[in-house]
Amino acid sequence: METLKLRKIGIDTYRENVAYLHRDCPVYRSEGFQALSKIEIHKVDDRAPVIAVLNVVDDEALLAQDELGLSEQAFAQLNLPDGTGVRVEHARPPASLKAVHRKIAGERLTLDEYRGITHDIKGNRYSKIEMAAFLVSCAETGMERDEVLYLTRAMVETGKRLDWGEPLVVDKHCIGGIPGNRTSMLIVPIVAAHGMLIPKTSSRAITSPAGTADTMAVLAHVELSPDLLHEIVRRERACLAWGGNAQLAPVDDILISVERPLSLDSPGQMVASILAKKIAAGSTHLLIDIPVGPTAKIRSRSAALRLRKLFEYTGDHLGLQLEVIITDGRQPIGRGIGPVLEARDVMQILNNQPDAPADLREKALQLAGRILEFDPDVRGGQGYVIARDILDSGRALAKMEAIIKAQGENPRTPVPGILQQPVLASASGTITGFDNLQMAHIARLAGAPMDQGAGVDLHCKLGEQVKQGEPLYTIHAEFASDFRFACEAAAKESGYRIEAAGPIRG
Amino acid sequence: METLKLRKIGIDTYRENVAYLHRDCPVYRSEGFQALSKIEIHKVDDRAPVIAVLNVVDDEALLAQDELGLSEQAFAQLNLPDGTGVRVEHARPPASLKAVHRKIAGERLTLDEYRGITHDIKGNRYSKIEMAAFLVSCAETGMERDEVLYLTRAMVETGKRLDWGEPLVVDKHCIGGIPGNRTSMLIVPIVAAHGMLIPKTSSRAITSPAGTADTMAVLAHVELSPDLLHEIVRRERACLAWGGNAQLAPVDDILISVERPLSLDSPGQMVASILAKKIAAGSTHLLIDIPVGPTAKIRSRSAALRLRKLFEYTGDHLGLQLEVIITDGRQPIGRGIGPVLEARDVMQILNNQPDAPADLREKALQLAGRILEFDPDVRGGQGYVIARDILDSGRALAKMEAIIKAQGENPRTPVPGILQQPVLASASGTITGFDNLQMAHIARLAGAPMDQGAGVDLHCKLGEQVKQGEPLYTIHAEFASDFRFACEAAAKESGYRIEAAGPIRG
């Protein structure tokens, strides 16, 4: 069979491999390929092929007839120099697709079937639509709890698994959806100051205005090599790093790249995704935070309880000590929304400044207290007091400073965006409701998390009285067009509900 | 907001619009786009935007920083000259995605919700993964029969609808899966010779070795303009054309582009797809052929009955007179598999040659007879006899020749592929089973339908006795590499089951 000359095409197609063939390429014609066919690209020595989706090129300036172009991701995967001879053929459908069809038909899959699926996904044998089919077939009530367990186990098995060599490795995770909820940056130094091992890695924001990694990046480097990360954790008992290049449960990352654009967030996938990552990261004890509120991810106490039980069942069967705490998700936590503003809140609390946001401090102490009680030497109910002592005494601040120094302090100090606009109360009354989604939307329009200083700074919270014309919050931005979009969105819908009288809803 | 200069990129991305932005493009940076984000491209006068998936370009030679590249499809849709100023922004999720999420959650959707979904799909607001999510949520038992009705109606409404101005416009459709089953090319001339209107449009093969359009293309032009097609139908009462550019139920074509690679073929989608196309094409009376067999699409009589009832329910509520016939799908019909070989079978039957394949002749007469009985003047039970008279008398042949002449006869006569290899019986005995899928696979490997002469020519069928070493079938190909692949596949698994004694299974 004819070979083609490999050529890197400088196009970033994210997590989807794309191959390019000229329409008059003899291989294209004889194989009966179509645009969007899946093809296999083989090295001539015939090791594992790279799978890619085909785009057909009509322009000789882009690609010659005897060339095979590959997008940046696919080229990196094949890992051969430009000009190498390669062959292409129709990709065989992944063997595990049969199991996906059975799942679509409502059947229950076995551990081995989930293993087959994760194996093929890791090998890039699934197209995005095949992954979408798998995810939807598992969505909502589509997975038995044993299947969630199988999927979690299969996802852990497809990646590396860290071993810290200690019996107690703690972590915490919030299922997300609440702006400003930056508790990890307080919990980690408190817990580490107590001496517990808490190697915290976090993601960057994808749909929210800031993730822990984005916020920590305001203060320190977060993209650490695995070696440096390990060294810091051994010395400081903690880190606050970006987890993106650790190759832990890589199938989870691939599935998330399809879940996010679909806004799919089914309980089974959520539990499997979170627990697979934590187990792969070597955690032995885990605290899960489930905020509940009318505009949170989980909107009712009964849904939160169902989710809690699914976490517990799966964690128990995988040997993970797991506690779930259901928290108030009716409004943003803290004052700042956006990396710089959230980092400011965190540092105010660590510095015990009197004007630090009390709600974020209190929530962090509650969660840290529960984690401290994973320590067999801590008496039940005493965690909170210990956490507060560590914070009040400045030991948490000292630990945070040590972590920042170890990771590499950010030499410049980013400041809140200089374009500022207060958003005013349209009427007098009591603040009775928040729209978390709208607050996050405004902060993202303002530029968060890409522009670190952009976001929203809240001046009042649920239950407070405001007078018409008083500022509810201030929008910060760094660029004029972002600033305008955010101000327009806030003018249309502030995200606050103010009522003359009546109870707080939610 | 900044405008970008439009540039056509000579890349064919089939049914998925792709846009290209340079990584250092200021708009890319300020908007926080990511590769695979969906973006909206607006003309400056702000009419309906074109939606595309974003690829990020790192190579100035491909695209400048102030340009927006569009793949061929997207460029054609936007329909503006190169260099025009356009703006881009994040695509808002289509409004109807909320209904898809409700469907994923197992809820039942209304007619208006299906209308919203088809409206957004037609407007290219759905990405492929969103379409996959919709299709999977509807798959298997996911749709109530009223929902099949709603989806069918909504698909009809999103395209053109032909009106032939006659009370009786007949059509037939086979749900597919049986190689060689080329009855339409016999039924159409028989029925038209009787005087009934049968404007038959067909698809090209996508996963099979030949579609009716591929086979008819051996004899005549099949890509006809709408005007020419109408003129031919008025004159000859029939056509045998490719239906691809008629813009009938266009949403169906878009959904099929996702269903095929997923091998999704759920009853609800199948019924909606077939009936929407037929109603849009102006049919008033329709015969559906459901072959049943162990390697057919429908594998049990009970599944065929369920499907029949779904066709009947939907057809009845949309004013379509519909008959379903359940046929023998245990083996290929006729001898040839592949365009030239199947066209040869058809012409042998029309010419009343004594060695013409009897099974294809018989099946075509049965189906034509049922269609003739749609005519109020034909007495129940007399259709078959009338059909046979039309065929035996040469009137069907004369009608076929008139249709061929009207559509434009193929000036060269393609012949069966000159590379030929008989596949021999590995043992003596009775042929007790066929693998339709393997026979189709071998024919496709041999080059069908792209190479018209490629395919498989069967020498014996179910129930016949063969001696070891006798030829079961002959592989035909036009190119050496295809020929080798097909012969290798047949050597591994011939597709025939031969047993020393015992009944025919299935």
XYZ file of N, CA, C and O in Angstrom, chain B residues 323-483:
644
model
N -48.361 0.517 3.757
C -48.404 -0.931 3.932
C -47.010 -1.403 4.281
O -46.022 -0.921 3.706
N -46.936 -2.358 5.200
C -45.633 -2.915 5.560
C -45.619 -4.380 5.173
O -46.575 -5.117 5.442
N -44.545 -4.818 4.536
C -44.419 -6.220 4.153
C -43.132 -6.756 4.794
O -42.074 -6.125 4.716
N -43.253 -7.866 5.511
C -42.096 -8.461 6.185
C -41.576 -9.577 5.281
O -42.330 -10.475 4.899
N -40.310 -9.483 4.878
C -39.767 -10.393 3.854
C -38.612 -11.219 4.404
O -38.124 -10.984 5.505
N -38.172 -12.172 3.602
C -37.100 -13.089 3.967
C -35.746 -12.389 3.842
O -35.310 -12.073 2.735
N -35.085 -12.160 4.967
C -33.796 -11.470 4.943
C -32.646 -12.381 5.350
O -31.641 -11.924 5.881
N -32.800 -13.685 5.063
C -31.760 -14.619 5.500
C -30.531 -14.628 4.596
O -29.484 -15.150 4.959
N -30.662 -14.107 3.383
C -29.537 -14.165 2.436
C -29.662 -13.000 1.448
O -30.699 -12.348 1.363
N -28.593 -12.735 0.687
C -28.681 -11.706 -0.347
C -29.781 -12.048 -1.353
O -30.120 -13.217 -1.541
N -30.307 -11.013 -2.001
C -31.336 -11.204 -3.025
C -30.664 -11.022 -4.386
O -29.862 -10.102 -4.559
N -30.989 -11.880 -5.334
C -30.323 -11.829 -6.641
C -28.939 -12.439 -6.551
O -28.578 -13.084 -5.569
N -28.137 -12.238 -7.625
C -26.791 -12.823 -7.632
C -25.702 -11.785 -7.401
O -24.735 -12.034 -6.714
N -25.855 -10.626 -8.040
C -24.796 -9.635 -7.974
C -24.861 -8.800 -6.699
O -25.949 -8.527 -6.181
N -23.681 -8.418 -6.213
C -23.560 -7.452 -5.116
C -22.528 -6.434 -5.570
O -21.361 -6.773 -5.752
N -22.960 -5.208 -5.790
C -22.107 -4.176 -6.377
C -22.843 -3.584 -7.571
O -23.652 -4.280 -8.204
N -22.600 -2.304 -7.916
C -23.439 -1.607 -8.904
C -23.584 -2.323 -10.250
O -24.705 -2.558 -10.704
N -22.480 -2.677 -10.915
C -22.596 -3.278 -12.254
C -23.285 -4.636 -12.171
O -24.170 -4.959 -12.983
N -22.893 -5.442 -11.210
C -23.449 -6.791 -11.098
C -24.941 -6.742 -10.767
O -25.727 -7.557 -11.261
N -25.343 -5.790 -9.945
C -26.764 -5.673 -9.611
C -27.560 -5.128 -10.797
O -28.695 -5.574 -11.046
N -26.962 -4.193 -11.537
C -27.649 -3.674 -12.730
C -27.841 -4.791 -13.761
O -28.874 -4.876 -14.427
N -26.852 -5.654 -13.876
C -26.952 -6.817 -14.784
C -28.139 -7.704 -14.394
O -28.965 -8.086 -15.230
N -28.275 -8.024 -13.092
C -29.408 -8.826 -12.618
C -30.736 -8.190 -13.022
O -31.646 -8.863 -13.527
N -30.832 -6.895 -12.777
C -32.077 -6.174 -13.067
C -32.411 -6.271 -14.550
O -33.560 -6.569 -14.932
N -31.419 -6.038 -15.404
C -31.683 -6.033 -16.844
C -32.002 -7.439 -17.354
O -32.816 -7.598 -18.263
N -31.388 -8.460 -16.760
C -31.739 -9.847 -17.137
C -33.221 -10.113 -16.856
O -33.931 -10.722 -17.661
N -33.685 -9.650 -15.718
C -35.089 -9.886 -15.351
C -36.017 -9.105 -16.278
O -37.016 -9.638 -16.783
N -35.685 -7.833 -16.530
C -36.540 -7.026 -17.409
C -36.577 -7.614 -18.818
O -37.589 -7.528 -19.510
N -35.462 -8.237 -19.212
C -35.386 -8.861 -20.551
C -35.967 -10.269 -20.574
O -35.903 -10.942 -21.596
N -36.506 -10.726 -19.428
C -37.070 -12.082 -19.331
C -36.093 -13.158 -19.771
O -36.481 -14.146 -20.410
N -34.812 -12.983 -19.431
C -33.836 -14.020 -19.749
C -34.062 -15.220 -18.839
O -34.333 -15.070 -17.648
N -33.942 -16.436 -19.406
C -34.256 -17.632 -18.611
C -33.335 -17.807 -17.409
O -33.734 -18.377 -16.397
N -32.085 -17.301 -17.497
C -31.168 -17.482 -16.371
C -31.189 -16.298 -15.402
O -30.329 -16.197 -14.537
N -32.152 -15.407 -15.541
C -32.241 -14.257 -14.614
C -32.503 -14.767 -13.200
O -33.159 -15.798 -13.022
N -32.010 -14.069 -12.181
C -32.195 -14.557 -10.801
C -33.668 -14.569 -10.386
O -34.317 -13.523 -10.331
N -34.162 -15.763 -10.098
C -35.595 -15.938 -9.840
C -36.039 -15.287 -8.540
O -37.164 -14.791 -8.430
N -35.148 -15.279 -7.522
C -35.581 -14.743 -6.218
C -35.818 -13.237 -6.286
O -36.783 -12.717 -5.727
N -34.935 -12.538 -7.009
C -35.107 -11.085 -7.126
C -36.364 -10.773 -7.931
O -37.146 -9.887 -7.581
N -36.571 -11.526 -9.014
C -37.772 -11.360 -9.846
C -39.030 -11.562 -9.004
O -39.960 -10.742 -9.022
N -39.040 -12.641 -8.247
C -40.223 -12.988 -7.475
C -40.531 -11.927 -6.405
O -41.668 -11.502 -6.223
N -39.467 -11.487 -5.720
C -39.673 -10.491 -4.673
C -40.184 -9.178 -5.262
O -41.095 -8.550 -4.723
N -39.590 -8.763 -6.389
C -40.014 -7.515 -7.026
C -41.481 -7.604 -7.457
O -42.244 -6.643 -7.314
N -41.889 -8.782 -7.969
C -43.290 -8.941 -8.394
C -44.230 -8.865 -7.192
O -45.306 -8.254 -7.266
N -43.830 -9.494 -6.089
C -44.658 -9.443 -4.873
C -44.866 -7.993 -4.425
O -45.978 -7.564 -4.124
N -43.760 -7.262 -4.351
C -43.850 -5.879 -3.856
C -44.611 -5.004 -4.845
O -45.469 -4.205 -4.461
N -44.310 -5.163 -6.144
C -45.008 -4.358 -7.165
C -46.498 -4.652 -7.112
O -47.338 -3.744 -7.249
N -46.835 -5.923 -6.915
C -48.243 -6.304 -6.822
C -48.953 -5.579 -5.689
O -50.077 -5.077 -5.848
N -48.286 -5.492 -4.541
C -48.896 -4.790 -3.406
C -49.073 -3.304 -3.705
O -50.061 -2.692 -3.297
N -48.105 -2.732 -4.409
C -48.228 -1.306 -4.740
C -49.361 -1.098 -5.739
O -50.150 -0.153 -5.623
N -49.482 -2.001 -6.726
C -50.555 -1.859 -7.723
C -51.924 -1.886 -7.048
O -52.877 -1.252 -7.508
N -52.001 -2.607 -5.934
C -53.294 -2.676 -5.244
C -53.654 -1.391 -4.509
O -54.760 -1.266 -3.976
N -52.718 -0.417 -4.448
C -53.084 0.917 -3.970
C -54.073 1.560 -4.947
O -54.805 2.481 -4.605
N -54.062 1.100 -6.200
C -54.964 1.627 -7.230
C -56.371 1.123 -6.932
O -56.609 -0.085 -6.893
N -57.338 2.018 -6.712
C -58.695 1.575 -6.354
C -59.306 0.656 -7.416
O -60.175 -0.156 -7.105
N -58.839 0.739 -8.657
C -59.412 -0.074 -9.728
C -58.818 -1.483 -9.779
O -59.272 -2.304 -10.569
N -57.778 -1.734 -8.992
C -57.197 -3.085 -8.974
C -57.858 -3.879 -7.855
O -57.902 -3.440 -6.708
N -58.376 -5.043 -8.209
C -59.073 -5.889 -7.252
C -58.062 -6.497 -6.282
O -56.957 -6.895 -6.678
N -58.424 -6.565 -4.989
C -57.527 -7.154 -3.990
C -57.043 -8.524 -4.421
O -57.855 -9.375 -4.803
N -55.717 -8.744 -4.364
C -55.170 -10.045 -4.753
C -54.758 -10.122 -6.209
O -54.088 -11.069 -6.618
N -55.149 -9.130 -7.026
C -54.831 -9.178 -8.463
C -53.534 -8.464 -8.822
O -53.060 -8.550 -9.950
N -52.951 -7.748 -7.866
C -51.760 -6.949 -8.163
C -50.618 -7.779 -8.707
O -49.965 -7.396 -9.696
N -50.389 -8.930 -8.086
C -49.264 -9.766 -8.508
C -49.393 -10.183 -9.961
O -48.432 -10.111 -10.740
N -50.588 -10.619 -10.345
C -50.808 -11.080 -11.719
C -50.599 -9.942 -12.713
O -49.964 -10.113 -13.769
N -51.091 -8.770 -12.353
C -50.912 -7.611 -13.240
C -49.428 -7.296 -13.389
O -48.924 -7.068 -14.496
N -48.723 -7.309 -12.249
C -47.282 -7.017 -12.289
C -46.563 -8.020 -13.191
O -45.704 -7.652 -14.007
N -46.927 -9.302 -13.044
C -46.257 -10.331 -13.844
C -46.541 -10.151 -15.329
O -45.649 -10.288 -16.175
N -47.783 -9.797 -15.642
C -48.122 -9.546 -17.046
C -47.285 -8.389 -17.614
O -46.803 -8.456 -18.742
N -47.153 -7.347 -16.824
C -46.398 -6.173 -17.302
C -44.943 -6.556 -17.552
O -44.337 -6.147 -18.549
N -44.401 -7.384 -16.646
C -43.008 -7.805 -16.807
C -42.857 -8.764 -17.996
O -42.000 -8.560 -18.868
N -43.697 -9.800 -18.031
C -43.585 -10.815 -19.090
C -43.797 -10.222 -20.483
O -43.165 -10.653 -21.458
N -44.683 -9.256 -20.582
C -45.031 -8.691 -21.891
C -43.971 -7.753 -22.439
O -44.074 -7.291 -23.576
N -42.946 -7.426 -21.612
C -41.921 -6.492 -22.086
C -42.277 -5.038 -21.852
O -41.496 -4.142 -22.167
N -43.465 -4.779 -21.254
C -43.843 -3.379 -21.020
C -42.971 -2.752 -19.927
O -42.690 -1.552 -19.966
N -42.547 -3.570 -18.962
C -41.658 -3.035 -17.920
C -40.313 -2.651 -18.526
O -39.751 -1.595 -18.222
N -39.796 -3.520 -19.405
C -38.520 -3.208 -20.075
C -38.637 -1.923 -20.886
O -37.760 -1.047 -20.828
N -39.727 -1.805 -21.630
C -39.916 -0.599 -22.451
C -39.951 0.642 -21.566
O -39.350 1.685 -21.887
N -40.619 0.542 -20.414
C -40.694 1.702 -19.507
C -39.308 2.027 -18.950
O -38.909 3.191 -18.884
N -38.546 0.977 -18.574
C -37.193 1.212 -18.061
C -36.333 1.907 -19.123
O -35.597 2.843 -18.813
N -36.448 1.433 -20.361
C -35.656 2.053 -21.426
C -36.047 3.513 -21.635
O -35.187 4.374 -21.876
N -37.321 3.795 -21.482
C -37.773 5.188 -21.620
C -37.219 6.049 -20.483
O -36.804 7.199 -20.693
N -37.211 5.492 -19.272
C -36.676 6.250 -18.123
C -35.182 6.511 -18.321
O -34.687 7.616 -18.104
N -34.471 5.463 -18.755
C -33.025 5.608 -18.988
C -32.766 6.685 -20.027
O -31.921 7.563 -19.847
N -33.526 6.646 -21.097
C -33.340 7.622 -22.167
C -33.647 9.039 -21.649
O -32.921 9.988 -21.938
N -34.716 9.157 -20.872
C -35.105 10.478 -20.362
C -34.045 11.031 -19.410
O -33.719 12.221 -19.450
N -33.497 10.188 -18.570
C -32.489 10.678 -17.612
C -31.125 10.877 -18.282
O -30.292 11.604 -17.770
N -30.920 10.220 -19.431
C -29.639 10.307 -20.127
C -28.862 9.023 -19.965
O -28.330 8.758 -18.887
N -28.816 8.252 -21.052
C -28.168 6.944 -20.973
C -26.672 7.096 -20.730
O -26.044 8.023 -21.240
N -26.105 6.193 -19.947
C -24.656 6.168 -19.754
C -24.013 5.717 -21.062
O -24.255 4.607 -21.519
N -23.203 6.578 -21.696
C -22.690 6.239 -23.026
C -21.751 5.039 -23.011
O -21.731 4.247 -23.961
N -20.959 4.897 -21.965
C -20.090 3.720 -21.900
C -20.812 2.678 -21.039
O -21.558 3.007 -20.127
N -20.599 1.425 -21.352
C -21.245 0.362 -20.597
C -20.229 -0.235 -19.636
O -19.335 -0.964 -20.073
N -20.315 0.075 -18.351
C -19.324 -0.471 -17.425
C -19.498 -1.988 -17.327
O -20.608 -2.507 -17.442
N -18.381 -2.686 -17.145
C -18.410 -4.156 -17.075
C -17.948 -4.598 -15.693
O -17.310 -3.835 -14.981
N -18.261 -5.843 -15.328
C -17.773 -6.356 -14.050
C -16.250 -6.281 -13.979
O -15.559 -6.474 -14.991
N -15.708 -6.003 -12.806
C -14.268 -5.835 -12.623
C -13.472 -6.997 -13.197
O -13.846 -8.160 -13.014
N -12.385 -6.660 -13.900
C -11.662 -7.716 -14.621
C -10.802 -8.570 -13.707
O -10.431 -9.678 -14.056
N -10.444 -8.081 -12.544
C -9.748 -8.928 -11.585
C -10.787 -9.848 -10.966
O -11.758 -9.374 -10.367
N -10.622 -11.171 -11.146
C -11.664 -12.108 -10.710
C -11.062 -13.259 -9.931
O -10.006 -13.768 -10.293
N -11.735 -13.647 -8.884
C -11.247 -14.756 -8.062
C -12.455 -15.534 -7.552
O -13.284 -14.985 -6.828
N -12.566 -16.819 -7.926
C -13.661 -17.606 -7.352
C -13.330 -17.986 -5.903
O -12.162 -18.231 -5.571
N -14.336 -18.031 -5.078
C -14.186 -18.495 -3.694
C -14.866 -19.858 -3.608
O -16.035 -19.994 -3.981
N -14.096 -20.864 -3.152
C -14.537 -22.254 -3.291
C -15.114 -22.808 -2.002
O -14.732 -22.387 -0.899
N -16.017 -23.748 -2.142
C -16.595 -24.424 -0.972
C -15.492 -25.216 -0.272
O -14.756 -25.970 -0.898
N -15.410 -25.049 1.042
C -14.355 -25.725 1.802
C -14.761 -27.152 2.156
O -13.946 -27.931 2.610
N -16.039 -27.474 1.932
C -16.524 -28.818 2.245
C -17.751 -29.086 1.393
O -18.338 -28.156 0.825
N -18.118 -30.345 1.292
C -19.357 -30.681 0.591
C -20.517 -30.624 1.565
O -20.354 -30.890 2.755
N -21.695 -30.279 1.054
C -22.863 -30.251 1.920
C -23.910 -29.295 1.389
O -23.893 -28.911 0.209
N -24.814 -28.918 2.283
C -25.910 -28.016 1.945
C -25.592 -26.623 2.474
O -25.041 -26.494 3.565
N -25.928 -25.596 1.701
C -25.753 -24.216 2.189
C -26.892 -23.935 3.160
O -28.063 -23.913 2.778
N -26.521 -23.749 4.437
C -27.557 -23.602 5.474
C -27.595 -22.210 6.067
O -28.463 -21.912 6.882
N -26.649 -21.349 5.684
C -26.702 -20.015 6.271
C -25.812 -19.039 5.525
O -24.843 -19.425 4.864
N -26.177 -17.753 5.631
C -25.428 -16.667 5.006
C -25.130 -15.606 6.044
O -25.958 -15.360 6.934
N -23.993 -14.956 5.909
C -23.725 -13.767 6.712
C -23.811 -12.550 5.799
O -22.866 -12.215 5.091
N -24.967 -11.904 5.816
C -25.170 -10.732 4.948
C -24.095 -9.677 5.171
O -23.662 -9.003 4.230
N -23.706 -9.492 6.448
C -22.749 -8.439 6.761
C -21.385 -8.750 6.145
O -20.712 -7.864 5.616
N -20.992 -10.022 6.195
C -19.699 -10.397 5.636
C -19.721 -10.273 4.107
O -18.747 -9.822 3.507
N -20.828 -10.659 3.477
C -20.911 -10.541 2.020
C -20.790 -9.062 1.613
O -20.098 -8.727 0.650
N -21.477 -8.186 2.352
C -21.390 -6.753 2.050
C -19.972 -6.248 2.282
O -19.444 -5.441 1.499
N -19.346 -6.746 3.340
C -17.994 -6.305 3.682
C -17.005 -6.680 2.580
O -16.176 -5.854 2.155
N -17.109 -7.916 2.087
C -16.201 -8.372 1.024
C -16.405 -7.524 -0.245
O -15.447 -7.088 -0.883
N -17.664 -7.271 -0.571
C -17.947 -6.486 -1.778
C -17.405 -5.065 -1.641
O -16.883 -4.483 -2.598
N -17.520 -4.502 -0.444
C -16.988 -3.145 -0.243
C -15.472 -3.135 -0.305
O -14.869 -2.218 -0.870
N -14.856 -4.150 0.293
C -13.392 -4.220 0.213
C -12.946 -4.315 -1.237
O -11.933 -3.741 -1.637
N -13.728 -5.031 -2.060
C -13.378 -5.190 -3.476
C -13.487 -3.869 -4.238
O -12.970 -3.757 -5.349
N -14.143 -2.863 -3.618
C -14.186 -1.550 -4.262
C -15.577 -0.974 -4.468
O -15.716 0.180 -4.852
N -16.612 -1.804 -4.242
C -17.975 -1.300 -4.402
C -18.303 -0.339 -3.254
O -17.871 -0.584 -2.138
N -19.065 0.733 -3.494
C -19.674 1.126 -4.760
C -18.826 2.090 -5.586
O -19.229 2.413 -6.685
N -17.659 2.549 -5.060
C -16.868 3.548 -5.788
C -16.454 3.016 -7.154
O -16.556 3.718 -8.164
N -15.932 1.789 -7.182
C -15.580 1.157 -8.450
C -16.798 0.357 -8.892
O -17.131 -0.672 -8.290
N -17.459 0.845 -9.952
C -18.778 0.298 -10.282
C -18.772 -1.200 -10.574
O -19.714 -1.914 -10.288
N -17.652 -1.690 -11.171
C -17.607 -3.104 -11.553
C -17.207 -4.028 -10.417
O -17.237 -5.253 -10.573
N -16.818 -3.453 -9.301
C -16.360 -4.274 -8.184
C -17.532 -4.892 -7.453
O -18.646 -4.375 -7.481
N -17.268 -6.036 -6.800
C -18.315 -6.657 -5.996
C -18.180 -8.158 -5.951
O -17.086 -8.712 -6.123
N -19.313 -8.793 -5.721
C -19.359 -10.237 -5.528
C -20.498 -10.798 -6.384
O -21.572 -10.219 -6.431
N -20.237 -11.917 -7.065
C -21.258 -12.555 -7.898
C -21.530 -13.952 -7.327
O -20.655 -14.820 -7.354
N -22.739 -14.154 -6.806
C -23.055 -15.405 -6.109
C -23.441 -16.498 -7.111
O -24.217 -16.255 -8.032
N -22.919 -17.697 -6.882
C -23.270 -18.817 -7.770
C -24.247 -19.782 -7.129
O -24.820 -20.624 -7.819
N -24.438 -19.721 -5.848
C -25.418 -20.616 -5.216
C -25.972 -19.977 -3.960
O -25.369 -19.077 -3.375
N -27.150 -20.449 -3.567
C -27.913 -19.811 -2.498
C -28.377 -20.855 -1.487
O -28.130 -22.055 -1.649
N -29.089 -20.395 -0.487
C -29.588 -21.239 0.613
C -30.278 -22.506 0.106
O -31.086 -22.456 -0.821
N -29.933 -23.633 0.709
C -30.617 -24.885 0.398
C -29.980 -25.665 -0.728
O -30.290 -26.843 -0.913
N -29.088 -25.016 -1.483
C -28.456 -25.741 -2.588
C -27.337 -26.644 -2.068
O -26.738 -26.387 -1.028
N -27.076 -27.721 -2.837
C -25.995 -28.651 -2.505
C -24.719 -28.180 -3.198
O -24.755 -27.800 -4.371
N -23.606 -28.224 -2.505
C -22.321 -27.934 -3.152
C -21.328 -29.032 -2.805
O -21.433 -29.698 -1.773
N -20.356 -29.231 -3.742
C -19.261 -30.167 -3.475
C -18.024 -29.357 -3.103
O -17.832 -28.239 -3.600
N -17.185 -29.936 -2.265
C -15.941 -29.264 -1.896
C -15.194 -28.827 -3.151
O -15.069 -29.599 -4.109
N -14.705 -27.591 -3.192
C -13.950 -27.095 -4.325
C -14.794 -26.432 -5.399
O -14.253 -25.790 -6.298
N -16.106 -26.557 -5.317
C -16.981 -25.845 -6.265
C -17.020 -24.358 -5.907
O -16.986 -24.001 -4.739
N -17.108 -23.488 -6.905
C -17.148 -22.058 -6.583
C -18.478 -21.649 -5.947
O -19.551 -21.990 -6.448
N -18.376 -20.914 -4.805
C -19.567 -20.359 -4.146
C -19.920 -19.013 -4.766
O -21.065 -18.697 -5.010
N -18.879 -18.228 -5.001
C -19.091 -16.905 -5.614
C -17.775 -16.439 -6.204
O -16.720 -17.021 -5.941
N -17.833 -15.382 -7.023
C -16.639 -14.794 -7.630
C -16.505 -13.358 -7.158
O -17.486 -12.600 -7.172
N -15.304 -13.027 -6.739
C -14.998 -11.639 -6.369
C -14.540 -10.901 -7.621
O -13.713 -11.420 -8.380
N -15.078 -9.722 -7.851
C -14.641 -8.865 -8.949
C -14.052 -7.579 -8.374
O -14.636 -6.999 -7.459
N -12.924 -7.149 -8.926
C -12.351 -5.875 -8.501
C -11.706 -5.193 -9.690
O -11.478 -5.815 -10.734
N -11.420 -3.889 -9.514
C -10.773 -3.130 -10.583
C -9.340 -2.769 -10.226
O -8.546 -2.468 -11.103
N -9.024 -2.789 -8.929
C -7.671 -2.411 -8.502
C -7.061 -3.530 -7.672
O -7.743 -4.189 -6.873
N -5.744 -3.711 -7.835
C -5.068 -4.866 -7.254
C -5.145 -4.879 -5.729
O -5.361 -5.926 -5.117
N -4.975 -3.701 -5.083
C -4.912 -3.740 -3.621
C -6.289 -4.072 -3.042
O -6.410 -4.862 -2.103
N -7.334 -3.478 -3.632
C -8.695 -3.806 -3.195
C -8.952 -5.305 -3.378
O -9.526 -5.964 -2.509
N -8.530 -5.802 -4.521
C -8.748 -7.213 -4.862
C -8.118 -8.109 -3.791
O -8.731 -9.056 -3.296
